[in-house]
Amino acid sequence: MQPLVSIIMPSFNQATYLNDALDSVLQQSWRHVELIVMDGGSTDGSVAILQARQAQDPRLRWWSQPDKGPAHALNKALQKVRGTLVGWLNSDDRYTAGAIARAITSMQAHPEWMMCYGQGEHINAQGQYIEHYPTLPTQEAGTHQVPEKATFQNGCFICQPTVFFKAVMPRLLGPLDQQLGAAFDFDYWLRAFNAFPGRIGFIPTVQAQSRLHDDCITQSQRRRVAIEGMATLARHQGSAPGHWVLTYINEQTQQGVTSHALKQDIEQLMQEIRSYMQPHEWHTLLTELENRQYPLNA
């Protein structure tokens, strides 16, 4: 008997990309799938798309009502899962061909795995390839070893839409943290690594494509991503390094933010993240900011 795979999909006003995401699930070679879409009350035509697609394929189930953000939508979707394996795909991302079958095969070959993830790619609004996601480990023939959890200090090495996990995992870990607006996935991976050491696997194949566009969290909430990422590291691993701040500053500079505006932003940001850093990291960051001509009174 083929196991049922449940794909959960939070969505809000993503009509532009929604059909592409739905196709990438419903056209998979693995047919024993249910697709659960939790729409946050979209007003852009998404509901009409979902109605039409459900009429074509009853494997799609959907609900549309206001929610408290994507983590809340995902938690609601997880309550409706009927499969034994769960995938999480945002409505502006897409799976590569054969992704679900590869996840099933890998999880069956490694019954000790609670979760697995694969390589990913960034694509643009038009669906064109931008770059490879900085996944760890890099692709090596035959390897299924995952990196030590300490490498999370350098950033999130897991491309979220490539992840599949056993349906029991959320019952053991608890729900996603709805207080986080940008780092709820990062927090969940850290929790999984802490809870299931040696039971998280890697698929050395591109499993999904994460779309970068002006409205996605990765692009539109860079400051929040930095702050919540550092807060999450401090909560799970004791502290966070200063390069998260430097990366944010580099991004703002590339976007043409003026030095005066950026200095004011940095001063406020530093107040918010100071408690997340070790003293030596803090002073190293202050020195680097001074070298960049952003001296702070701290």
PDB file of C-alpha atoms in Angstrom, residues 142-298:
ATOM      1  CA  GLY A 142      26.350   8.776  -1.698  1.00  0.00           C
ATOM      2  CA  THR A 143      26.385  10.991   1.381  1.00  0.00           C
ATOM      3  CA  HIS A 144      23.431  11.190   3.727  1.00  0.00           C
ATOM      4  CA  GLN A 145      25.253  12.938   6.543  1.00  0.00           C
ATOM      5  CA  VAL A 146      23.826  16.184   7.884  1.00  0.00           C
ATOM      6  CA  PRO A 147      25.955  18.951   9.400  1.00  0.00           C
ATOM      7  CA  GLU A 148      26.310  19.569  13.108  1.00  0.00           C
ATOM      8  CA  LYS A 149      23.633  21.798  14.576  1.00  0.00           C
ATOM      9  CA  ALA A 150      26.295  24.391  15.453  1.00  0.00           C
ATOM     10  CA  THR A 151      26.474  25.390  11.795  1.00  0.00           C
ATOM     11  CA  PHE A 152      23.082  27.093  12.221  1.00  0.00           C
ATOM     12  CA  GLN A 153      25.149  29.945  13.666  1.00  0.00           C
ATOM     13  CA  ASN A 154      26.213  30.779  10.121  1.00  0.00           C
ATOM     14  CA  GLY A 155      22.651  30.934   8.817  1.00  0.00           C
ATOM     15  CA  CYS A 156      19.841  28.631   7.800  1.00  0.00           C
ATOM     16  CA  PHE A 157      21.302  25.893   5.610  1.00  0.00           C
ATOM     17  CA  ILE A 158      17.913  24.214   5.088  1.00  0.00           C
ATOM     18  CA  CYS A 159      15.805  25.329   2.126  1.00  0.00           C
ATOM     19  CA  GLN A 160      12.335  25.190   3.698  1.00  0.00           C
ATOM     20  CA  PRO A 161      10.284  23.777   0.774  1.00  0.00           C
ATOM     21  CA  THR A 162      12.668  20.818   0.449  1.00  0.00           C
ATOM     22  CA  VAL A 163      11.689  19.514   3.903  1.00  0.00           C
ATOM     23  CA  PHE A 164       9.559  16.424   4.545  1.00  0.00           C
ATOM     24  CA  PHE A 165       8.861  14.987   7.990  1.00  0.00           C
ATOM     25  CA  LYS A 166       6.880  12.232   9.611  1.00  0.00           C
ATOM     26  CA  ALA A 167       3.378  13.280  10.624  1.00  0.00           C
ATOM     27  CA  VAL A 168       4.199  12.397  14.218  1.00  0.00           C
ATOM     28  CA  MET A 169       6.940  15.035  14.417  1.00  0.00           C
ATOM     29  CA  PRO A 170       4.653  18.041  15.107  1.00  0.00           C
ATOM     30  CA  ARG A 171       2.956  16.089  17.863  1.00  0.00           C
ATOM     31  CA  LEU A 172       6.351  15.550  19.484  1.00  0.00           C
ATOM     32  CA  LEU A 173       7.803  19.000  18.838  1.00  0.00           C
ATOM     33  CA  GLY A 174       4.634  20.984  19.331  1.00  0.00           C
ATOM     34  CA  PRO A 175       3.280  23.677  16.981  1.00  0.00           C
ATOM     35  CA  LEU A 176       5.276  26.256  15.100  1.00  0.00           C
ATOM     36  CA  ASP A 177       5.916  29.413  17.105  1.00  0.00           C
ATOM     37  CA  GLN A 178       3.209  31.860  16.051  1.00  0.00           C
ATOM     38  CA  GLN A 179       5.006  34.732  17.802  1.00  0.00           C
ATOM     39  CA  LEU A 180       7.642  34.595  15.061  1.00  0.00           C
ATOM     40  CA  GLY A 181       6.759  36.299  11.809  1.00  0.00           C
ATOM     41  CA  ALA A 182       9.873  35.439   9.798  1.00  0.00           C
ATOM     42  CA  ALA A 183      11.988  32.809  11.605  1.00  0.00           C
ATOM     43  CA  PHE A 184       9.318  30.250  12.505  1.00  0.00           C
ATOM     44  CA  ASP A 185      10.836  27.734  10.091  1.00  0.00           C
ATOM     45  CA  PHE A 186      14.400  28.374  11.350  1.00  0.00           C
ATOM     46  CA  ASP A 187      13.138  27.862  14.901  1.00  0.00           C
ATOM     47  CA  TYR A 188      11.449  24.599  13.887  1.00  0.00           C
ATOM     48  CA  TRP A 189      14.613  23.160  12.332  1.00  0.00           C
ATOM     49  CA  LEU A 190      16.617  23.989  15.443  1.00  0.00           C
ATOM     50  CA  ARG A 191      13.999  22.322  17.583  1.00  0.00           C
ATOM     51  CA  ALA A 192      14.050  19.248  15.348  1.00  0.00           C
ATOM     52  CA  PHE A 193      17.854  18.954  15.448  1.00  0.00           C
ATOM     53  CA  ASN A 194      17.795  19.252  19.236  1.00  0.00           C
ATOM     54  CA  ALA A 195      14.992  16.731  19.652  1.00  0.00           C
ATOM     55  CA  PHE A 196      16.088  14.121  17.096  1.00  0.00           C
ATOM     56  CA  PRO A 197      19.897  13.977  16.928  1.00  0.00           C
ATOM     57  CA  GLY A 198      21.084  11.619  14.212  1.00  0.00           C
ATOM     58  CA  ARG A 199      17.570  11.226  12.823  1.00  0.00           C
ATOM     59  CA  ILE A 200      17.516  13.987  10.201  1.00  0.00           C
ATOM     60  CA  GLY A 201      18.526  13.007   6.701  1.00  0.00           C
ATOM     61  CA  PHE A 202      19.684  14.699   3.547  1.00  0.00           C
ATOM     62  CA  ILE A 203      18.684  14.097  -0.086  1.00  0.00           C
ATOM     63  CA  PRO A 204      21.534  15.252  -2.375  1.00  0.00           C
ATOM     64  CA  THR A 205      19.185  16.357  -5.148  1.00  0.00           C
ATOM     65  CA  VAL A 206      17.374  19.633  -5.900  1.00  0.00           C
ATOM     66  CA  GLN A 207      13.987  19.020  -4.321  1.00  0.00           C
ATOM     67  CA  ALA A 208      12.348  22.445  -4.575  1.00  0.00           C
ATOM     68  CA  GLN A 209      12.655  26.002  -5.815  1.00  0.00           C
ATOM     69  CA  SER A 210      12.145  28.939  -3.463  1.00  0.00           C
ATOM     70  CA  ARG A 211      10.846  32.039  -5.210  1.00  0.00           C
ATOM     71  CA  LEU A 212      12.315  35.449  -4.405  1.00  0.00           C
ATOM     72  CA  HIS A 213      10.062  38.400  -5.172  1.00  0.00           C
ATOM     73  CA  ASP A 214       9.241  41.758  -3.614  1.00  0.00           C
ATOM     74  CA  ASP A 215       6.442  40.461  -1.376  1.00  0.00           C
ATOM     75  CA  CYS A 216       8.055  37.312   0.030  1.00  0.00           C
ATOM     76  CA  ILE A 217       9.241  37.283   3.651  1.00  0.00           C
ATOM     77  CA  THR A 218      12.852  36.669   2.643  1.00  0.00           C
ATOM     78  CA  GLN A 219      12.906  39.887   0.621  1.00  0.00           C
ATOM     79  CA  SER A 220      10.384  42.174   2.336  1.00  0.00           C
ATOM     80  CA  GLN A 221      11.249  41.627   6.012  1.00  0.00           C
ATOM     81  CA  ARG A 222      15.037  41.541   6.059  1.00  0.00           C
ATOM     82  CA  ARG A 223      15.316  43.401   9.370  1.00  0.00           C
ATOM     83  CA  ARG A 224      12.854  41.076  11.056  1.00  0.00           C
ATOM     84  CA  VAL A 225      14.642  38.052   9.597  1.00  0.00           C
ATOM     85  CA  ALA A 226      17.920  39.223  11.170  1.00  0.00           C
ATOM     86  CA  ILE A 227      16.443  40.012  14.585  1.00  0.00           C
ATOM     87  CA  GLU A 228      14.315  36.885  14.853  1.00  0.00           C
ATOM     88  CA  GLY A 229      17.136  34.713  13.540  1.00  0.00           C
ATOM     89  CA  MET A 230      19.475  35.998  16.244  1.00  0.00           C
ATOM     90  CA  ALA A 231      16.803  35.677  18.936  1.00  0.00           C
ATOM     91  CA  THR A 232      16.146  32.094  17.864  1.00  0.00           C
ATOM     92  CA  LEU A 233      19.843  31.182  17.991  1.00  0.00           C
ATOM     93  CA  ALA A 234      20.185  32.756  21.424  1.00  0.00           C
ATOM     94  CA  ARG A 235      17.185  30.817  22.701  1.00  0.00           C
ATOM     95  CA  HIS A 236      18.371  27.438  21.407  1.00  0.00           C
ATOM     96  CA  GLN A 237      22.154  27.778  21.389  1.00  0.00           C
ATOM     97  CA  GLY A 238      22.916  30.465  23.941  1.00  0.00           C
ATOM     98  CA  SER A 239      24.026  33.319  21.677  1.00  0.00           C
ATOM     99  CA  ALA A 240      24.177  34.600  18.108  1.00  0.00           C
ATOM    100  CA  PRO A 241      27.120  35.957  16.088  1.00  0.00           C
ATOM    101  CA  GLY A 242      27.318  39.511  14.767  1.00  0.00           C
ATOM    102  CA  HIS A 243      27.550  38.593  11.096  1.00  0.00           C
ATOM    103  CA  TRP A 244      23.737  38.496  10.997  1.00  0.00           C
ATOM    104  CA  VAL A 245      23.795  42.261  11.528  1.00  0.00           C
ATOM    105  CA  LEU A 246      26.570  42.803   8.982  1.00  0.00           C
ATOM    106  CA  THR A 247      24.659  40.831   6.361  1.00  0.00           C
ATOM    107  CA  TYR A 248      21.617  43.021   6.944  1.00  0.00           C
ATOM    108  CA  ILE A 249      23.734  46.179   6.628  1.00  0.00           C
ATOM    109  CA  ASN A 250      25.253  44.936   3.365  1.00  0.00           C
ATOM    110  CA  GLU A 251      21.782  44.299   1.960  1.00  0.00           C
ATOM    111  CA  GLN A 252      20.557  47.750   2.966  1.00  0.00           C
ATOM    112  CA  THR A 253      23.632  49.374   1.423  1.00  0.00           C
ATOM    113  CA  GLN A 254      23.083  47.485  -1.831  1.00  0.00           C
ATOM    114  CA  GLN A 255      19.521  48.764  -1.894  1.00  0.00           C
ATOM    115  CA  GLY A 256      20.718  52.360  -1.695  1.00  0.00           C
ATOM    116  CA  VAL A 257      19.725  53.222   1.880  1.00  0.00           C
ATOM    117  CA  THR A 258      21.475  56.464   2.833  1.00  0.00           C
ATOM    118  CA  SER A 259      24.261  56.393   5.400  1.00  0.00           C
ATOM    119  CA  HIS A 260      22.355  58.685   7.779  1.00  0.00           C
ATOM    120  CA  ALA A 261      19.195  56.574   7.677  1.00  0.00           C
ATOM    121  CA  LEU A 262      21.176  53.371   7.980  1.00  0.00           C
ATOM    122  CA  LYS A 263      23.122  54.652  11.009  1.00  0.00           C
ATOM    123  CA  GLN A 264      19.872  55.448  12.797  1.00  0.00           C
ATOM    124  CA  ASP A 265      18.527  52.026  11.917  1.00  0.00           C
ATOM    125  CA  ILE A 266      21.703  50.303  13.131  1.00  0.00           C
ATOM    126  CA  GLU A 267      21.589  52.148  16.458  1.00  0.00           C
ATOM    127  CA  GLN A 268      18.070  50.894  17.092  1.00  0.00           C
ATOM    128  CA  LEU A 269      18.886  47.414  15.816  1.00  0.00           C
ATOM    129  CA  MET A 270      21.888  47.105  18.131  1.00  0.00           C
ATOM    130  CA  GLN A 271      19.725  47.868  21.141  1.00  0.00           C
ATOM    131  CA  GLU A 272      17.352  45.103  20.131  1.00  0.00           C
ATOM    132  CA  ILE A 273      19.970  42.387  19.589  1.00  0.00           C
ATOM    133  CA  ARG A 274      22.553  43.129  22.303  1.00  0.00           C
ATOM    134  CA  SER A 275      21.164  40.538  24.729  1.00  0.00           C
ATOM    135  CA  TYR A 276      21.522  37.825  22.070  1.00  0.00           C
ATOM    136  CA  MET A 277      25.318  38.190  21.794  1.00  0.00           C
ATOM    137  CA  GLN A 278      28.334  37.159  23.842  1.00  0.00           C
ATOM    138  CA  PRO A 279      30.452  40.117  25.087  1.00  0.00           C
ATOM    139  CA  HIS A 280      33.397  39.310  22.805  1.00  0.00           C
ATOM    140  CA  GLU A 281      31.093  39.038  19.775  1.00  0.00           C
ATOM    141  CA  TRP A 282      29.469  42.326  20.719  1.00  0.00           C
ATOM    142  CA  HIS A 283      32.767  44.196  20.886  1.00  0.00           C
ATOM    143  CA  THR A 284      33.977  42.613  17.650  1.00  0.00           C
ATOM    144  CA  LEU A 285      30.792  43.842  15.966  1.00  0.00           C
ATOM    145  CA  LEU A 286      31.244  47.351  17.384  1.00  0.00           C
ATOM    146  CA  THR A 287      34.790  47.452  15.992  1.00  0.00           C
ATOM    147  CA  GLU A 288      33.603  46.308  12.566  1.00  0.00           C
ATOM    148  CA  LEU A 289      30.863  48.949  12.529  1.00  0.00           C
ATOM    149  CA  GLU A 290      33.391  51.620  13.445  1.00  0.00           C
ATOM    150  CA  ASN A 291      35.627  50.442  10.611  1.00  0.00           C
ATOM    151  CA  ARG A 292      32.646  50.843   8.314  1.00  0.00           C
ATOM    152  CA  GLN A 293      32.156  54.385   9.576  1.00  0.00           C
ATOM    153  CA  TYR A 294      29.112  53.577  11.692  1.00  0.00           C
ATOM    154  CA  PRO A 295      30.534  54.305  15.172  1.00  0.00           C
ATOM    155  CA  LEU A 296      28.018  53.760  17.954  1.00  0.00           C
ATOM    156  CA  ASN A 297      27.909  54.960  21.516  1.00  0.00           C
ATOM    157  CA  ALA A 298      27.707  51.564  23.173  1.00  0.00           C
TER     158      ALA A 298
END
